[in-house]
């Protein structure tokens, strides 16, 4: 559970790279889903860091 945010960010980036390499980057739904996975990963990562903080 500790690294799930980082894993989601990397998964979204790899998805965008795969879309670019396979020339499917023009499909908005796939690009949007990769973007949302990255945003979800950032949110999860920030929430985890805030919970671990003493402040």
Short mmCIF file of the C-alpha atoms (twelve columns), coordinates in Angstrom:
data_MODEL
# 
_entry.id   MODEL 
# 
loop_
_atom_site.group_PDB 
_atom_site.id 
_atom_site.type_symbol 
_atom_site.label_atom_id 
_atom_site.label_alt_id 
_atom_site.label_comp_id 
_atom_site.label_asym_id 
_atom_site.label_seq_id 
_atom_site.Cartn_x 
_atom_site.Cartn_y 
_atom_site.Cartn_z 
_atom_site.pdbx_PDB_model_num 
ATOM 1  C CA . UNK A 1  0.000   0.000  0.000   1 
ATOM 2  C CA . UNK A 2  2.975   2.255  0.546   1 
ATOM 3  C CA . UNK A 3  3.969   2.513  -3.112  1 
ATOM 4  C CA . UNK A 4  0.556   2.296  -4.800  1 
ATOM 5  C CA . UNK A 5  0.604   6.006  -5.745  1 
ATOM 6  C CA . UNK A 6  4.012   5.698  -7.373  1 
ATOM 7  C CA . UNK A 7  2.950   2.529  -9.159  1 
ATOM 8  C CA . UNK A 8  -0.134  4.271  -10.580 1 
ATOM 9  C CA . UNK A 9  1.964   7.194  -11.812 1 
ATOM 10 C CA . UNK A 10 4.444   4.880  -13.547 1 
ATOM 11 C CA . UNK A 11 1.581   2.820  -14.996 1 
ATOM 12 C CA . UNK A 12 -0.016  5.951  -16.477 1 
ATOM 13 C CA . UNK A 13 3.288   7.107  -17.947 1 
ATOM 14 C CA . UNK A 14 3.954   3.685  -19.463 1 
ATOM 15 C CA . UNK A 15 0.461   3.728  -20.929 1 
ATOM 16 C CA . UNK A 16 1.095   7.116  -22.554 1 
ATOM 17 C CA . UNK A 17 4.428   5.879  -23.944 1 
ATOM 18 C CA . UNK A 18 2.751   2.749  -25.329 1 
ATOM 19 C CA . UNK A 19 0.044   4.874  -26.951 1 
ATOM 20 C CA . UNK A 20 2.667   7.099  -28.541 1 
ATOM 21 C CA . UNK A 21 4.756   4.184  -29.846 1 
ATOM 22 C CA . UNK A 22 1.748   2.362  -31.303 1 
ATOM 23 C CA . UNK A 23 0.346   5.599  -32.815 1 
ATOM 24 C CA . UNK A 24 -2.908  5.338  -30.829 1 
ATOM 25 C CA . UNK A 25 -2.400  8.688  -29.122 1 
ATOM 26 C CA . UNK A 26 -5.214  10.193 -31.198 1 
ATOM 27 C CA . UNK A 27 -7.820  8.153  -29.243 1 
ATOM 28 C CA . UNK A 28 -8.995  10.574 -26.595 1 
ATOM 29 C CA . UNK A 29 -10.504 7.974  -24.263 1 
ATOM 30 C CA . UNK A 30 -7.216  6.091  -23.917 1 
ATOM 31 C CA . UNK A 31 -5.193  9.257  -23.435 1 
ATOM 32 C CA . UNK A 32 -7.699  10.568 -20.883 1 
ATOM 33 C CA . UNK A 33 -7.662  7.296  -18.946 1 
ATOM 34 C CA . UNK A 34 -3.852  7.384  -18.748 1 
ATOM 35 C CA . UNK A 35 -4.027  10.993 -17.540 1 
ATOM 36 C CA . UNK A 36 -6.606  10.083 -14.894 1 
ATOM 37 C CA . UNK A 37 -4.448  7.189  -13.672 1 
ATOM 38 C CA . UNK A 38 -1.532  9.613  -13.237 1 
ATOM 39 C CA . UNK A 39 -3.724  12.134 -11.378 1 
ATOM 40 C CA . UNK A 40 -5.105  9.362  -9.143  1 
ATOM 41 C CA . UNK A 41 -1.553  8.229  -8.392  1 
ATOM 42 C CA . UNK A 42 -0.536  11.748 -7.388  1 
ATOM 43 C CA . UNK A 43 -3.574  12.082 -5.101  1 
ATOM 44 C CA . UNK A 44 -2.941  8.724  -3.441  1 
ATOM 45 C CA . UNK A 45 0.751   9.523  -2.987  1 
ATOM 46 C CA . UNK A 46 0.075   12.944 -1.431  1 
ATOM 47 C CA . UNK A 47 -2.573  11.493 0.914   1 
ATOM 48 C CA . UNK A 48 -0.126  8.817  2.040   1 
ATOM 49 C CA . UNK A 49 2.585   11.400 2.713   1 
ATOM 50 C CA . UNK A 50 0.151   13.606 4.659   1 
ATOM 51 C CA . UNK A 51 -0.890  10.683 6.846   1 
ATOM 52 C CA . UNK A 52 2.728   9.855  7.655   1 
ATOM 53 C CA . UNK A 53 3.572   13.458 8.532   1 
ATOM 54 C CA . UNK A 54 3.480   14.753 12.085  1 
ATOM 55 C CA . UNK A 55 2.257   18.178 10.983  1 
# 
